[in-house]
Short mmCIF file of C-alpha atoms and ligand atoms in Angstrom, two decimals:
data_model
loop_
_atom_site.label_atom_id
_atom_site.label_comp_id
_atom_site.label_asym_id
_atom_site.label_seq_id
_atom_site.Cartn_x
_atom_site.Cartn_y
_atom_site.Cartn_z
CA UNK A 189 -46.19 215.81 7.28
CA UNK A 190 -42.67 213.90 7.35
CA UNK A 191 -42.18 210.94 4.67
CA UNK A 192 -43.54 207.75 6.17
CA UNK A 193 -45.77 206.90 9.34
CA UNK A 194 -48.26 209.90 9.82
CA UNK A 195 -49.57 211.42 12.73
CA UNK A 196 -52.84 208.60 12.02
CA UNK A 197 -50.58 205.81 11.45
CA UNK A 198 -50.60 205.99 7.86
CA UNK A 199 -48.32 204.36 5.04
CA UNK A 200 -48.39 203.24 2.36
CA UNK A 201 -48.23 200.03 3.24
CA UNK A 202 -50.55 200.54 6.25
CA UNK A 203 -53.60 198.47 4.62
CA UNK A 204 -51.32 195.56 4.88
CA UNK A 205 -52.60 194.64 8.46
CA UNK A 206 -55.95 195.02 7.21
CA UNK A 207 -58.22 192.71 5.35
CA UNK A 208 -57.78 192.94 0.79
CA UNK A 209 -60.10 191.61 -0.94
CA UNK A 210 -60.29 190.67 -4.24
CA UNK A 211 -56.81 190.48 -4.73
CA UNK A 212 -54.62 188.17 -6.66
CA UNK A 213 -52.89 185.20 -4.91
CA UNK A 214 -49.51 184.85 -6.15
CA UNK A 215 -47.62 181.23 -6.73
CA UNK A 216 -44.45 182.86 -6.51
CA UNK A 217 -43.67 185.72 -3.71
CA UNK A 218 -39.90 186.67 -4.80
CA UNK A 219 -41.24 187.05 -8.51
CA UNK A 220 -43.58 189.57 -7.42
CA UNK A 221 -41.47 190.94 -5.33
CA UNK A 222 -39.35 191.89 -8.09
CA UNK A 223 -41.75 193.46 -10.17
CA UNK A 224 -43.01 195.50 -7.36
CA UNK A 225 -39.31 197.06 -6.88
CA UNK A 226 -39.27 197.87 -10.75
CA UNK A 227 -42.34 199.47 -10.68
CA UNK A 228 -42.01 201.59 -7.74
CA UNK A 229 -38.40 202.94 -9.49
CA UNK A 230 -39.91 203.41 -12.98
CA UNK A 231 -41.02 206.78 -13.66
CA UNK A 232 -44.67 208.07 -12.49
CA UNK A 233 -47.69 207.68 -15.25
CA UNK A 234 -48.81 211.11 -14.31
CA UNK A 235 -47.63 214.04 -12.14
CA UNK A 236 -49.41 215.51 -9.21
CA UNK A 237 -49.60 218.79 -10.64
CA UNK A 238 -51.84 217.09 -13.14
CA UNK A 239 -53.83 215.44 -10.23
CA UNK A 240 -54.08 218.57 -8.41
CA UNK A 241 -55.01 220.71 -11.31
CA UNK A 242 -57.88 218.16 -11.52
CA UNK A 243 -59.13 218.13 -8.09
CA UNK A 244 -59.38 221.54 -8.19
CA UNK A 245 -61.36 220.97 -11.32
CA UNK A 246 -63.77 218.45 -9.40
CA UNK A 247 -63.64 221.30 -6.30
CA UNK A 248 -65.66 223.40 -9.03
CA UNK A 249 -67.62 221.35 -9.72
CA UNK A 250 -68.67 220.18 -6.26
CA UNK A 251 -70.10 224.06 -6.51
CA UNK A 252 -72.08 223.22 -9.61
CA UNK A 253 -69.91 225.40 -11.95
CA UNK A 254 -68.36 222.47 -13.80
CA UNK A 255 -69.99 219.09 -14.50
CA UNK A 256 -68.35 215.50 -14.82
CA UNK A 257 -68.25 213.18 -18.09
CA UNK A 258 -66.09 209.71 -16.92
CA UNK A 259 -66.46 207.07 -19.55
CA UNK A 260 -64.38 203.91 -20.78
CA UNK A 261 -64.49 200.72 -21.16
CA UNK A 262 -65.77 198.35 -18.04
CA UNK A 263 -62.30 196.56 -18.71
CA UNK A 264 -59.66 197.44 -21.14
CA UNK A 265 -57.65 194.62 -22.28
CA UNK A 266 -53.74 194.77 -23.58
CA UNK A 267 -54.75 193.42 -26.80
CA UNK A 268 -56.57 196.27 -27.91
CA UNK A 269 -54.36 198.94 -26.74
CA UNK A 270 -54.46 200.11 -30.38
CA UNK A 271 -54.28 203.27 -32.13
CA UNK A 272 -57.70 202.81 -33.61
CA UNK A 273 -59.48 201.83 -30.57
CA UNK A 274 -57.92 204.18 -28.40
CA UNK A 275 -58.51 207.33 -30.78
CA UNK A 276 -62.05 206.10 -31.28
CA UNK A 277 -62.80 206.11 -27.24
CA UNK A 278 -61.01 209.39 -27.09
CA UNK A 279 -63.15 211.00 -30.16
CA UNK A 280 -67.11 209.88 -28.35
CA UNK A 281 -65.40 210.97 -25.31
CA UNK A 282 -64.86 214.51 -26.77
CA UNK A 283 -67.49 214.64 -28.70
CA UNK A 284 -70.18 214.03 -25.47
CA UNK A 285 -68.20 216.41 -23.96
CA UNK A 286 -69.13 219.31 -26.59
CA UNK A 287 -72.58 218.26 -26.46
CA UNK A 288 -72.85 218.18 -22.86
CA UNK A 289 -71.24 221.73 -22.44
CA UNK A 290 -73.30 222.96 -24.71
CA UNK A 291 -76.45 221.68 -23.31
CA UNK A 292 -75.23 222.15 -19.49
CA UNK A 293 -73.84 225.57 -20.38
CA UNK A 294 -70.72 224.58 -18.30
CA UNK A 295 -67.01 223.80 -19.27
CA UNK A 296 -66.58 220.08 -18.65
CA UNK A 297 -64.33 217.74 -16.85
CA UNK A 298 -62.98 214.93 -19.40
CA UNK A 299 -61.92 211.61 -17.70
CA UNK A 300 -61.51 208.42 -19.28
CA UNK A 301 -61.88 205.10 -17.94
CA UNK A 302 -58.47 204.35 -19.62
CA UNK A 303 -54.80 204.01 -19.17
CA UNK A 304 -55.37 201.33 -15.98
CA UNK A 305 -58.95 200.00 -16.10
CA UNK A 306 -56.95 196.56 -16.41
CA UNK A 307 -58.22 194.95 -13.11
CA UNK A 308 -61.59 194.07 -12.00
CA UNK A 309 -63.67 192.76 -8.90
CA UNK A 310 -64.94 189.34 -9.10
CA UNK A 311 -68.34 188.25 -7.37
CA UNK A 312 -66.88 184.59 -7.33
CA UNK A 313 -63.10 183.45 -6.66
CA UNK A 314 -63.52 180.56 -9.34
CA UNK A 315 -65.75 179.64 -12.36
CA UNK A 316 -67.05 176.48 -13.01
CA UNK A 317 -67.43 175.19 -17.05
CA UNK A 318 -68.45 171.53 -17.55
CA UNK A 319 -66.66 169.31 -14.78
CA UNK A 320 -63.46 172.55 -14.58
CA UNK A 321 -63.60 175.02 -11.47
CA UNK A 322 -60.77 177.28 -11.95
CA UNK A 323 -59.66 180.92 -10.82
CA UNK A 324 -62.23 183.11 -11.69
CA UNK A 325 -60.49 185.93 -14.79
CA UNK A 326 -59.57 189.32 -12.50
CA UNK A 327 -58.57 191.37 -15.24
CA UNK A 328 -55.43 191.78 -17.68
CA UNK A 329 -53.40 192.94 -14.85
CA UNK A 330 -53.61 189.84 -13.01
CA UNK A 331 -54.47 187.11 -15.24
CA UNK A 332 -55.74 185.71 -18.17
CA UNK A 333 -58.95 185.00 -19.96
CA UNK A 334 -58.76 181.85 -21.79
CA UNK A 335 -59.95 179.04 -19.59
CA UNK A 336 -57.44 176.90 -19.00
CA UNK A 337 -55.27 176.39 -15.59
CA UNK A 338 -52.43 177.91 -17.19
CA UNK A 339 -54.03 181.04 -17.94
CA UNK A 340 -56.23 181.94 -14.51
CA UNK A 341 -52.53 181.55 -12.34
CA UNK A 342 -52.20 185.07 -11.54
CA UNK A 343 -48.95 186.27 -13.44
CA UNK A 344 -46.91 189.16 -11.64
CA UNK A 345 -45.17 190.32 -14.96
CA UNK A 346 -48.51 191.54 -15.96
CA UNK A 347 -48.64 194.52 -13.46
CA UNK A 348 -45.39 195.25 -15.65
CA UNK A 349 -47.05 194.72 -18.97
CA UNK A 350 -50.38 196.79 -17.64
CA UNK A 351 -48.24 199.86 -16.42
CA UNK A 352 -46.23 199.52 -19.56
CA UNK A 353 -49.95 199.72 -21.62
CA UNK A 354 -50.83 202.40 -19.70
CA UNK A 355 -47.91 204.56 -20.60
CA UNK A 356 -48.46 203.57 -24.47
CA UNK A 357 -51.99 204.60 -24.19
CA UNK A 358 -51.55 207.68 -22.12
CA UNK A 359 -48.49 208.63 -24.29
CA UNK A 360 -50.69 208.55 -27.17
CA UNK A 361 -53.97 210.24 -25.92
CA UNK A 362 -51.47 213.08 -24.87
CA UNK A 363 -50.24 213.29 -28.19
CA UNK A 364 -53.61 213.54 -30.20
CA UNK A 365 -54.78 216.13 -27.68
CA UNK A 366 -51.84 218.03 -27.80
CA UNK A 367 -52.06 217.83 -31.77
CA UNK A 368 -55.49 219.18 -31.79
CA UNK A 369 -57.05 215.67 -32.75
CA UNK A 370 -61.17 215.73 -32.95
CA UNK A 371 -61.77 218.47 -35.46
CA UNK A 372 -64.87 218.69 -33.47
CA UNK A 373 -65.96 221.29 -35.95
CA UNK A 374 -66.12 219.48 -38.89
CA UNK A 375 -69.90 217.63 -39.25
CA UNK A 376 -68.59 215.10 -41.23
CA UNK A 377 -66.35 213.65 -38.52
CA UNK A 378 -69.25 213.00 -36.30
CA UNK A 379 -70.96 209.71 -37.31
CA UNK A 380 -74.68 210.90 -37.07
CA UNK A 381 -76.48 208.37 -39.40
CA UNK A 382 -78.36 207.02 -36.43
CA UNK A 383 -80.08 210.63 -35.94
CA UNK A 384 -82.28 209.78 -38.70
CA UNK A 385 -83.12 206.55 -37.04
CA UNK A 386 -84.75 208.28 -33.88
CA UNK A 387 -88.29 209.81 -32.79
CA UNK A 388 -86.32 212.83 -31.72
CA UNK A 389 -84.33 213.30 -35.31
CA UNK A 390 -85.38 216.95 -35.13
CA UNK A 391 -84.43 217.80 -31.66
CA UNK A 392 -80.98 216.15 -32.54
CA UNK A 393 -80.18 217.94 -35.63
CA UNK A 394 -80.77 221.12 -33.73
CA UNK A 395 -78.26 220.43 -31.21
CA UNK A 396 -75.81 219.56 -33.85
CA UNK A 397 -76.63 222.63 -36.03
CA UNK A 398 -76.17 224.70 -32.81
CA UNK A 399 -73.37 223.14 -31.71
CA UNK A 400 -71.88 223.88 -35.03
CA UNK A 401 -72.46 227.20 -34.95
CA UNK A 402 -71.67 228.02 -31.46
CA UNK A 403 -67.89 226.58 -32.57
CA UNK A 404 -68.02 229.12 -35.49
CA UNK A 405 -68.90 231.87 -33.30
CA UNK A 406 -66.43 230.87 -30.34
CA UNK A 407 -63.59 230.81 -32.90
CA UNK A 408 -64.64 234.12 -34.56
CA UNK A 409 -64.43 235.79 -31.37
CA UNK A 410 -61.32 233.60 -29.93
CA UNK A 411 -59.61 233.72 -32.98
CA UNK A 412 -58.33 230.08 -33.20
CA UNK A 413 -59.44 226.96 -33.16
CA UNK A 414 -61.84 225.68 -30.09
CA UNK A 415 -60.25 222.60 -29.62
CA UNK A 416 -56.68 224.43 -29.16
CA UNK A 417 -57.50 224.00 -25.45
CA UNK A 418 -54.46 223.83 -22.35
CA UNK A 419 -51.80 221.16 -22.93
CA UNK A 420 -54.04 218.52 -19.95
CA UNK A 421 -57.61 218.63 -20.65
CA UNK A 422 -58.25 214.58 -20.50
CA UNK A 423 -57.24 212.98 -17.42
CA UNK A 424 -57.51 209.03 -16.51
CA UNK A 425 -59.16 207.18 -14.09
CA UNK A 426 -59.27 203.36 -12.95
CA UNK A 427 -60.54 201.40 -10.15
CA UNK A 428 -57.99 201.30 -7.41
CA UNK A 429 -58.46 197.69 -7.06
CA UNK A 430 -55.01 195.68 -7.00
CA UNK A 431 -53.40 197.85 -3.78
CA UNK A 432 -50.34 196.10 -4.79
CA UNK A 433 -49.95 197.97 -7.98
CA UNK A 434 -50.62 201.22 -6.48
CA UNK A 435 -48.79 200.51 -3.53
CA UNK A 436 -45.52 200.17 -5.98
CA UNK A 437 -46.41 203.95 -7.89
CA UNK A 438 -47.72 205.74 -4.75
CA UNK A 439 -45.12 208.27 -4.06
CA UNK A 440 -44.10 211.38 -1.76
CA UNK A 441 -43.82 214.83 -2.74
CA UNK A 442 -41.80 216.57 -1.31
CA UNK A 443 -42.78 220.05 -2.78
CA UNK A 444 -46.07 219.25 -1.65
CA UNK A 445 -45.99 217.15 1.49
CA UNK A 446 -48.46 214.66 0.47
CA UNK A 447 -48.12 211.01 -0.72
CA UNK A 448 -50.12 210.75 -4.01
CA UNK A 449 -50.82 207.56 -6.38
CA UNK A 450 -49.53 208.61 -9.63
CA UNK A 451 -50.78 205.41 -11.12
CA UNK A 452 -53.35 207.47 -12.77
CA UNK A 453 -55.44 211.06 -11.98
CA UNK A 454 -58.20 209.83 -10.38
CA UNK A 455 -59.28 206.59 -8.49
CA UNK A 456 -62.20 204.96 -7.61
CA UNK A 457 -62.95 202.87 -4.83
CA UNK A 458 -65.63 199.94 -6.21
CA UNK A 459 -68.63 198.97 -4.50
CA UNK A 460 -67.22 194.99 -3.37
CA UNK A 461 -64.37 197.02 -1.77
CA UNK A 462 -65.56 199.99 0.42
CA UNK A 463 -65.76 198.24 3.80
CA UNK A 464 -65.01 201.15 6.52
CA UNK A 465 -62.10 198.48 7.85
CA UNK A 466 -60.85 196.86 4.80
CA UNK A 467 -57.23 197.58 3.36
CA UNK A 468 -58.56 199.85 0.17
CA UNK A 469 -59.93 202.73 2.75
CA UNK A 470 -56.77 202.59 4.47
CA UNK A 471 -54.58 202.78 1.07
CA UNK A 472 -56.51 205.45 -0.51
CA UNK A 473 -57.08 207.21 3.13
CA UNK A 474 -53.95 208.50 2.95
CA UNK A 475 -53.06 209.82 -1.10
CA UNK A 476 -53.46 212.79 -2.19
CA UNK A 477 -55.38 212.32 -5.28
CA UNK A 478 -59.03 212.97 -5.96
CA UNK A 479 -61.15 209.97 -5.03
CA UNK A 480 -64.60 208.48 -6.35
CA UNK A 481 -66.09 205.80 -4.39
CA UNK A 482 -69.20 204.06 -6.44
CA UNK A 483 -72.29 203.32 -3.82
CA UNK A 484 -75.18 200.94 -4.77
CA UNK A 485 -78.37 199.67 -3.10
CA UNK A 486 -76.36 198.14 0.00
CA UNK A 487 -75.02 201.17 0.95
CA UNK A 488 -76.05 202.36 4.29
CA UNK A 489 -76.41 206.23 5.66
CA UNK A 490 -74.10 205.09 8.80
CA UNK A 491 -71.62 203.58 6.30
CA UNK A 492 -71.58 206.21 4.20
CA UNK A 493 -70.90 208.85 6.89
CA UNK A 494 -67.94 206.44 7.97
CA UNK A 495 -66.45 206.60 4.40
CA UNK A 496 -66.50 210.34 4.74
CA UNK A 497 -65.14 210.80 8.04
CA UNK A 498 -62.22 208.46 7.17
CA UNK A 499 -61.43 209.69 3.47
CA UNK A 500 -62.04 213.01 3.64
CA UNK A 501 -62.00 214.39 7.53
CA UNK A 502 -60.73 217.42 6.58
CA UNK A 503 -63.76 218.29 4.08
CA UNK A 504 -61.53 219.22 1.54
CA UNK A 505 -62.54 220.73 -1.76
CA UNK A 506 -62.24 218.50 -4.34
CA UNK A 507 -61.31 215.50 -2.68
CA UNK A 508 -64.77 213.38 -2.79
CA UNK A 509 -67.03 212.42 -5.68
CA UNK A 510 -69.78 210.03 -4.84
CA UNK A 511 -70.70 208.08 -7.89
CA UNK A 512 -74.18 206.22 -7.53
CA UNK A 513 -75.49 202.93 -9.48
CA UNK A 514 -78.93 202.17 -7.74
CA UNK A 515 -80.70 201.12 -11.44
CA UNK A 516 -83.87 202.61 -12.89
CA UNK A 517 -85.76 200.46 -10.25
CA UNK A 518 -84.03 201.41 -7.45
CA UNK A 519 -82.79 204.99 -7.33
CA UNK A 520 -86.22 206.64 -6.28
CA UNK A 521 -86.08 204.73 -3.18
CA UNK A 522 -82.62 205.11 -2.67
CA UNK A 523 -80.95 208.18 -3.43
CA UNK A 524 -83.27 210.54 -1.24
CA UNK A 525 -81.32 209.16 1.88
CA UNK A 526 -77.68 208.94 0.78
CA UNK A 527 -78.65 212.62 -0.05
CA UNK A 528 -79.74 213.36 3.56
CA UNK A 529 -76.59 211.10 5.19
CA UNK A 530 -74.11 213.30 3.30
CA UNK A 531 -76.08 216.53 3.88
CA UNK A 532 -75.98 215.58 7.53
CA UNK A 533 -72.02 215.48 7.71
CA UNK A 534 -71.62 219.15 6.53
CA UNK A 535 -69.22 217.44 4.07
CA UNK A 536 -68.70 218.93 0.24
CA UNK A 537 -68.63 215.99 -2.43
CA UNK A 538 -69.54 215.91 -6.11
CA UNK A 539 -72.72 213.99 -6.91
CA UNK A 540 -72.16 211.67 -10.25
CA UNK A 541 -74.39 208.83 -11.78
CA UNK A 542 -73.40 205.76 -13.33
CA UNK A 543 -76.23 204.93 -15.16
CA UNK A 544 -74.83 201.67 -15.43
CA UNK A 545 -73.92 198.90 -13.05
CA UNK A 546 -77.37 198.98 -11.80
CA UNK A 547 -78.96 197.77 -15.02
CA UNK A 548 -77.24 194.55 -16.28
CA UNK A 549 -79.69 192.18 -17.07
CA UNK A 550 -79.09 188.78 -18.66
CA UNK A 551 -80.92 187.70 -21.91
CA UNK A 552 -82.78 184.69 -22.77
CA UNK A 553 -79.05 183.37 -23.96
CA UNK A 554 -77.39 184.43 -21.03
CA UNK A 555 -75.87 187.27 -22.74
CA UNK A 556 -75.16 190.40 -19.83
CA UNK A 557 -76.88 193.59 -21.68
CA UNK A 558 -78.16 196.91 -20.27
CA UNK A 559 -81.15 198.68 -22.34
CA UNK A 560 -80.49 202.17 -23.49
CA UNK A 561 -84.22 203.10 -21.82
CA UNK A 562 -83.06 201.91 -18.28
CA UNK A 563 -79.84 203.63 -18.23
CA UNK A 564 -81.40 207.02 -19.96
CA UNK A 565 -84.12 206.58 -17.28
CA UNK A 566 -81.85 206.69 -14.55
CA UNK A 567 -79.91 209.52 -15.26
CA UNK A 568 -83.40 211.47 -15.88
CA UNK A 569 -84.09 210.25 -12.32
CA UNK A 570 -81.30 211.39 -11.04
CA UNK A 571 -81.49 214.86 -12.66
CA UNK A 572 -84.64 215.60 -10.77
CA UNK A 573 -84.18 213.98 -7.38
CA UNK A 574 -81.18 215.97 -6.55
CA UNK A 575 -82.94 218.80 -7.75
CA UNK A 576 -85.58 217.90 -5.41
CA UNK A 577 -83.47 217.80 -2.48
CA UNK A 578 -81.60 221.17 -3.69
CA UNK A 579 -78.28 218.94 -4.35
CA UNK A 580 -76.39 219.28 -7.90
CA UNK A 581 -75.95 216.44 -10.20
CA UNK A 582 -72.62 217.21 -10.74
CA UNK A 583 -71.69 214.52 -13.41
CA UNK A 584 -71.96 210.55 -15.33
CA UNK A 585 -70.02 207.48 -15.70
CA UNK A 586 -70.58 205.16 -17.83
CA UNK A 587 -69.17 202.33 -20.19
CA UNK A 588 -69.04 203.02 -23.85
CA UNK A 589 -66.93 202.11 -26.41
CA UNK A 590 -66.27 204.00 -29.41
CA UNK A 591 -66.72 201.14 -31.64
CA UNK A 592 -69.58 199.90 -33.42
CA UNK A 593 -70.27 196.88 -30.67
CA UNK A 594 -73.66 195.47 -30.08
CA UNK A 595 -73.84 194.90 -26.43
CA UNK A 596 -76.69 197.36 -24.58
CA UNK A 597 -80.43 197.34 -26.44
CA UNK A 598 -82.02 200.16 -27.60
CA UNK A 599 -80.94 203.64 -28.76
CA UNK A 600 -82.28 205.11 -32.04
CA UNK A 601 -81.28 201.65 -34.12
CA UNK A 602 -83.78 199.78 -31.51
CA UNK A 603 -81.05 196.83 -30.90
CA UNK A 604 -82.94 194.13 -29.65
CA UNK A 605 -81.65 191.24 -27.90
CA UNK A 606 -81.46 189.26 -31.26
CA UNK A 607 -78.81 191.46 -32.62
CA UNK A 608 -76.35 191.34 -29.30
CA UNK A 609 -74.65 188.57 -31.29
CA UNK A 610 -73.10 190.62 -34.33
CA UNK A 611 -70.82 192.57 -32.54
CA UNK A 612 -70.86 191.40 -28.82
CA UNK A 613 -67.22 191.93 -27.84
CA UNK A 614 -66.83 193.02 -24.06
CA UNK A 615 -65.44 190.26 -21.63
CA UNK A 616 -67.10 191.97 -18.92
CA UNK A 617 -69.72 194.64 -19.07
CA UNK A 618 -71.70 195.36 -21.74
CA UNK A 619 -71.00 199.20 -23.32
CA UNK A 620 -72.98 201.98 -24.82
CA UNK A 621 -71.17 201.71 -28.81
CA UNK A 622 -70.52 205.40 -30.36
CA UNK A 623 -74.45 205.88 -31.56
CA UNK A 624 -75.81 204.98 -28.06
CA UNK A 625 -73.00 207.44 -25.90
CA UNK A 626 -73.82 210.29 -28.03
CA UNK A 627 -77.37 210.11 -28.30
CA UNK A 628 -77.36 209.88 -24.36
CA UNK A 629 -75.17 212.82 -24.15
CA UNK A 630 -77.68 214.48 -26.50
CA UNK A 631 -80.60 213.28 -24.51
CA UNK A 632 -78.96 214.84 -21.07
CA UNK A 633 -77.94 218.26 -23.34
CA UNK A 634 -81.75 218.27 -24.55
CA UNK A 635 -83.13 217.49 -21.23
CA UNK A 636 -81.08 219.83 -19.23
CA UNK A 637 -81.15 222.17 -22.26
CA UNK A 638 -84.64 222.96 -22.08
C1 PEP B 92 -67.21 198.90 -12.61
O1 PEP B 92 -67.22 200.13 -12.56
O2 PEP B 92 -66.88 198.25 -13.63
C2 PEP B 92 -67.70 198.14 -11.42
C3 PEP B 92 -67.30 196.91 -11.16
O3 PEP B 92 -68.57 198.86 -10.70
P1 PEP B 92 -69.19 198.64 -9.24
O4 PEP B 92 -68.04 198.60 -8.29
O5 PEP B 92 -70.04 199.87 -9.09
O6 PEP B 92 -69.99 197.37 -9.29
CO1 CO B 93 -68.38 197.41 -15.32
#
């Protein structure tokens, strides 16, 4: 393939002629314009040797020998691109992942939600307090959250600030896994007060004592430390929403013939934006990278098949993960199909959950929560109908913070909807806090342990 127009009329600026939605309408065209040239001259947030190394990764997974952990915030926001915040979502992230590999008895992939998860899909273009309609917030990337008219004008220097944010915080996760951060080994690092708090304390402490000792025994025979792992074992992931931002750090290589996004490892396409025609399958048609593309209760077998056939024709490995947010309530009566539709296109993808999206409920306040029984039910569900339909359940997503927030009910401390208030501190989605990821990554090790 020659740099620009391919043989299927791809570039990337192709999804130009095509419908975007959800994106940003700019006051001032030359201003953007500017930004867009900086950013697409700036150097690359990640490398595609990175991105391939990953989708090769994924690949192995898509043959159940690997499985999936993605987690991060719903929406990060610049002002906490902090050391403390970031090192905390970075420690649950690698601690899940021990307890998941030791439960799933297979190595597995790390991806954060992080380092670009600065834009997000709106259901409505403006919100409405008292007599004021105004923009509706899209995300740190575009705009901002305090409600005035001033603050909801979308603001092209923030693509700049975002993909200067998500240097700082990729810089800095680099660093702390290169250092050998997350002395995983060390009991008294891992914040397990809340074990005592649960029905399954015992069940718990056994993982942890045999997690423990499994790290004793790997290093005894390895001779160094576990956590002394290759340089890249944590990649990044966002929603490829704002297709002018990626446009601007989508890039040809020329060792390797392909145009990838090196905006971050791994996109996702979201649920408001996978129409067959619209301008984000076009964009992300034609890069190289891995791709995820989340499908929910209006997803149709026809559609589905179309998404396949246009963003990966060539079925290859690696290339497609299918991340699914029915809900508890829906997933029995949806998943069996989307199983079938796939199955019926020969195509290879990796099967992931997001126990998430599916489950937001509002409380009597009007507070968005999830409860940790919903979200642990689905992912139980899920577990058993692909195993049903001899598929592999090849991974999770899901929104956690490594913070002590109180935002989804339930866990071991039995948050109920009167305690949301303490520590409610998401301005979109409501995330698992430290306690609640871990004891769901225990509940999956135990489950799939057994
Ligand atoms: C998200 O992942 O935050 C999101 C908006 O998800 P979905 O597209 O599945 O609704
Ligand atoms: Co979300």
């Amino acid at each position: 393939m020659t740099r620009g127009h391919d043989q299927t009329g791809w570039h990337p600026a192709s999804w130009h002629s095509r419908k975007a939605v959800q994106q940003p309408s700019y006051p001032d065209a030359a201003a953007v314009e500017t930004v867009l040239g900086s950013l697409s001259r700036l150097p690359p947030l990640v490398v595609s040797g990175e991105v391939e190394a990953l989708k090769k990764q994924i690949a192995e997974a898509q043959r159940g020998h690997r499985f999936l952990l993605q987690g991060g915030d719903c929406a990060e926001s610049f002002d906490e691109c902090n050391s403390d915040r970031i090192a905390k979502k970075l420690k649950i992230l690698l601690q899940m992942s021990v307890v998941l590999l030791h439960g799933l008895k297979k190595p597995v992939i790390r991806v954060g939600r992080m380092a670009g998860q600065y834009a997000k899909p709106r259901s409505a273009d403006t919100e409405t307090r008292d007599a004021l309609t105004l923009p509706s917030y899209r995300g740190d990337l575009v705009n901002r959250n305090g409600f005035t008219a001033g603050d909801r004008v979308p603001d092209p220097q923030l693509m700049m600030r975002g993909y200067e944010r998500a240097a700082l915080t990729l810089n800095f996760v680099r660093a702390l896994v290169d250092g050998g951060f997350a002395d995983l080994h060390h009991p008294e690092y891992w914040d397990l007060d809340f074990v005592a708090h649960s029905p399954l304390a015992k069940q718990y402490r056994r993982i942890v004592e045999s997690i423990s000792d499994s790290l004793d025994f790997f290093e005894s025979i390895s001779g160094g430390p576990v956590h002394h792992t290759r340089r890249i074992d944590f990649y990044s992931s966002h929603e490829g929403l704002h297709l002018l931002y990626e446009q601007a750090q989508t890039r040809f290589i020329e060792l390797r013939g392909h145009w990838y996004n090196l905006s971050t490892h791994f996109p996702w396409i979201g649920m408001r934006t996978a129409d067959v025609d619209g301008a984000h399958v076009e964009f992300f048609r034609g890069i190289s990278n891995p791709l995820a593309i989340k499908i929910g209760p209006g997803m149709t077998a026809e559609w589905l098949q179309e998404l396949i056939a246009r963003l990966n024709p060539n079925n290859e490995p690696g290339r497609l993960t299918l991340i699914h947010r029915f809900g508890a309530g829906e997933i029995e009566s949806r998943l069996p199909a989307m199983i079938d539709a796939v199955r019926a296109t020969g195509s290879t993808v990796l099967w992931s959950c997001d126990p998430m999206h599916g489950n937001t409920e509002s409380t009597a306040s009007g507070l968005k929560t999830r409860r940790f029984d919903n979200i642990l039910k689905e992912v139980e569900l899920a577990f058993e109908i692909h195993q049903e339909a001899g598929s592999y359940l090849g991974g999770v997503h899901v929104e956690l913070t490594g913070d002590d927030v109180t935002e989804c009910t339930g866990g071991a401390r039995g948050l109920t909807d009167a305690d949301l208030a303490r520590a409610y501190m998401s301005q979109v989605d409501p995330r698992l806090n430290y306690e609640q990821a871990l004891e769901l990554a225990m509940r999956i090790a135990g489950l799939r342990g057994r």
